[in-house]
PDB file of C-alpha atoms in Angstrom:
ATOM      1  CA  MET A   1       8.380  -6.766  41.931  1.00  0.00           C
ATOM      2  CA  LEU A   2       5.769  -9.177  40.448  1.00  0.00           C
ATOM      3  CA  LEU A   3       3.880  -6.038  39.109  1.00  0.00           C
ATOM      4  CA  PHE A   4       6.901  -4.862  37.455  1.00  0.00           C
ATOM      5  CA  LYS A   5       7.634  -8.411  36.054  1.00  0.00           C
ATOM      6  CA  ARG A   6       4.078  -8.570  34.500  1.00  0.00           C
ATOM      7  CA  ARG A   7       4.349  -5.031  32.896  1.00  0.00           C
ATOM      8  CA  LEU A   8       7.705  -5.999  31.575  1.00  0.00           C
ATOM      9  CA  GLU A   9       6.141  -9.141  30.003  1.00  0.00           C
ATOM     10  CA  SER A  10       3.239  -7.445  28.472  1.00  0.00           C
ATOM     11  CA  ASN A  11       5.535  -4.790  26.900  1.00  0.00           C
ATOM     12  CA  PHE A  12       7.174  -7.758  25.101  1.00  0.00           C
ATOM     13  CA  ASP A  13       4.209  -9.592  24.069  1.00  0.00           C
ATOM     14  CA  HIS A  14       4.558  -8.554  20.443  1.00  0.00           C
ATOM     15  CA  LEU A  15       7.935 -10.124  20.331  1.00  0.00           C
ATOM     16  CA  LYS A  16       6.769 -13.612  20.783  1.00  0.00           C
ATOM     17  CA  ILE A  17       7.554 -16.109  18.116  1.00  0.00           C
ATOM     18  CA  THR A  18       5.077 -16.318  15.291  1.00  0.00           C
ATOM     19  CA  LEU A  19       4.014 -19.713  14.590  1.00  0.00           C
ATOM     20  CA  MET A  20       3.278 -20.568  10.848  1.00  0.00           C
ATOM     21  CA  LYS A  21       1.785 -23.691   9.122  1.00  0.00           C
ATOM     22  CA  ASN A  22       3.373 -24.206   5.817  1.00  0.00           C
ATOM     23  CA  PHE A  23       2.854 -26.500   2.985  1.00  0.00           C
ATOM     24  CA  LEU A  24       6.468 -26.527   1.767  1.00  0.00           C
ATOM     25  CA  ARG A  25       6.991 -30.399   2.141  1.00  0.00           C
ATOM     26  CA  ALA A  26       3.902 -31.098   0.119  1.00  0.00           C
ATOM     27  CA  GLU A  27       4.671 -28.721  -2.500  1.00  0.00           C
ATOM     28  CA  ARG A  28       8.097 -30.050  -2.533  1.00  0.00           C
ATOM     29  CA  LYS A  29       7.141 -33.601  -2.870  1.00  0.00           C
ATOM     30  CA  ARG A  30       4.557 -32.879  -5.536  1.00  0.00           C
ATOM     31  CA  LYS A  31       7.266 -31.404  -7.648  1.00  0.00           C
ATOM     32  CA  LYS A  32       9.709 -34.112  -6.978  1.00  0.00           C
ATOM     33  CA  ILE A  33      12.399 -31.783  -5.547  1.00  0.00           C
ATOM     34  CA  THR A  34      14.634 -32.881  -2.724  1.00  0.00           C
ATOM     35  CA  GLN A  35      15.483 -30.601   0.254  1.00  0.00           C
ATOM     36  CA  GLU A  36      19.046 -30.536  -0.878  1.00  0.00           C
ATOM     37  CA  GLN A  37      17.947 -29.308  -4.405  1.00  0.00           C
ATOM     38  CA  LEU A  38      15.624 -26.787  -3.160  1.00  0.00           C
ATOM     39  CA  ALA A  39      18.236 -25.539  -0.749  1.00  0.00           C
ATOM     40  CA  SER A  40      20.631 -25.139  -3.523  1.00  0.00           C
ATOM     41  CA  LEU A  41      18.169 -23.323  -5.592  1.00  0.00           C
ATOM     42  CA  VAL A  42      17.435 -20.603  -2.963  1.00  0.00           C
ATOM     43  CA  GLY A  43      20.835 -20.288  -1.348  1.00  0.00           C
ATOM     44  CA  VAL A  44      20.351 -21.995   2.021  1.00  0.00           C
ATOM     45  CA  SER A  45      21.277 -25.216   3.722  1.00  0.00           C
ATOM     46  CA  ARG A  46      19.228 -28.229   3.532  1.00  0.00           C
ATOM     47  CA  GLN A  47      18.875 -27.971   7.224  1.00  0.00           C
ATOM     48  CA  SER A  48      17.309 -24.773   6.917  1.00  0.00           C
ATOM     49  CA  ILE A  49      14.546 -26.039   4.644  1.00  0.00           C
ATOM     50  CA  ASN A  50      14.331 -28.873   7.060  1.00  0.00           C
ATOM     51  CA  ALA A  51      13.703 -26.592   9.642  1.00  0.00           C
ATOM     52  CA  ILE A  52      11.246 -24.688   7.887  1.00  0.00           C
ATOM     53  CA  GLU A  53       9.309 -27.773   7.009  1.00  0.00           C
ATOM     54  CA  ARG A  54       9.108 -28.793  10.651  1.00  0.00           C
ATOM     55  CA  GLY A  55       7.956 -25.394  11.681  1.00  0.00           C
ATOM     56  CA  LYS A  56      11.010 -24.683  13.858  1.00  0.00           C
ATOM     57  CA  TYR A  57      12.191 -21.794  11.706  1.00  0.00           C
ATOM     58  CA  THR A  58      10.209 -19.080   9.998  1.00  0.00           C
ATOM     59  CA  PRO A  59      11.814 -18.005   6.739  1.00  0.00           C
ATOM     60  CA  SER A  60      12.766 -14.220   6.212  1.00  0.00           C
ATOM     61  CA  THR A  61      10.527 -12.511   3.607  1.00  0.00           C
ATOM     62  CA  SER A  62      13.225 -12.700   0.982  1.00  0.00           C
ATOM     63  CA  LEU A  63      13.706 -16.428   1.382  1.00  0.00           C
ATOM     64  CA  ALA A  64       9.877 -17.055   1.404  1.00  0.00           C
ATOM     65  CA  LEU A  65       9.738 -15.110  -1.936  1.00  0.00           C
ATOM     66  CA  LYS A  66      12.394 -16.987  -3.422  1.00  0.00           C
ATOM     67  CA  ILE A  67      10.796 -20.309  -2.449  1.00  0.00           C
ATOM     68  CA  SER A  68       7.442 -19.287  -3.818  1.00  0.00           C
ATOM     69  CA  GLU A  69       9.184 -18.283  -7.118  1.00  0.00           C
ATOM     70  CA  ILE A  70      10.712 -21.724  -7.356  1.00  0.00           C
ATOM     71  CA  PHE A  71       7.297 -23.494  -7.135  1.00  0.00           C
ATOM     72  CA  ASN A  72       5.643 -20.665  -9.311  1.00  0.00           C
ATOM     73  CA  THR A  73       3.099 -19.849  -6.396  1.00  0.00           C
ATOM     74  CA  THR A  74       2.322 -17.185  -3.861  1.00  0.00           C
ATOM     75  CA  VAL A  75       4.000 -16.912  -0.497  1.00  0.00           C
ATOM     76  CA  ASN A  76       0.294 -17.247   0.972  1.00  0.00           C
ATOM     77  CA  SER A  77      -0.157 -20.487  -0.829  1.00  0.00           C
ATOM     78  CA  LEU A  78       2.999 -21.897   0.969  1.00  0.00           C
ATOM     79  CA  PHE A  79       2.922 -20.227   4.291  1.00  0.00           C
ATOM     80  CA  GLU A  80      -0.006 -19.471   6.544  1.00  0.00           C
ATOM     81  CA  LEU A  81      -0.168 -17.864   9.900  1.00  0.00           C
ATOM     82  CA  GLU A  82      -1.639 -19.805  12.876  1.00  0.00           C
ATOM     83  CA  PRO A  83      -5.335 -18.338  14.221  1.00  0.00           C
ATOM     84  CA  VAL A  84      -3.505 -17.498  17.521  1.00  0.00           C
ATOM     85  CA  ASP A  85      -1.410 -14.926  15.538  1.00  0.00           C
ATOM     86  CA  TYR A  86      -4.554 -13.310  14.174  1.00  0.00           C
ATOM     87  CA  GLN A  87      -5.859 -12.981  17.931  1.00  0.00           C
ATOM     88  CA  LYS A  88      -2.539 -11.243  19.047  1.00  0.00           C
ATOM     89  CA  LYS A  89      -3.063  -8.934  16.060  1.00  0.00           C
ATOM     90  CA  ALA A  90      -6.573  -7.879  17.279  1.00  0.00           C
ATOM     91  CA  GLU A  91      -5.262  -7.505  20.797  1.00  0.00           C
ATOM     92  CA  VAL A  92      -2.591  -5.173  19.797  1.00  0.00           C
ATOM     93  CA  GLU A  93      -5.117  -3.233  17.463  1.00  0.00           C
ATOM     94  CA  GLN A  94      -7.324  -2.684  20.735  1.00  0.00           C
ATOM     95  CA  VAL A  95      -4.642  -1.144  22.806  1.00  0.00           C
TER      96      VAL A  95
END
């Protein structure tokens, strides 16, 4: 049973949550935009913006693109993968 559990866990490693750093709060403050204003501009709730800023929620690709357009910047300048995610990618490529 233990061997089965380990195999099952290893089969789902790629489904683990990806952690991202983001610079959304800093950019929003620099542009003097409130969470409420940004949320309205991109069509989500203020709570969603708050969760993204706190790293509790990873935005969809379309939401990340919308946010980057508001700040006239790239997605990569606002969101960055944690180093551990690059390690996971390398492990998957070795398999």
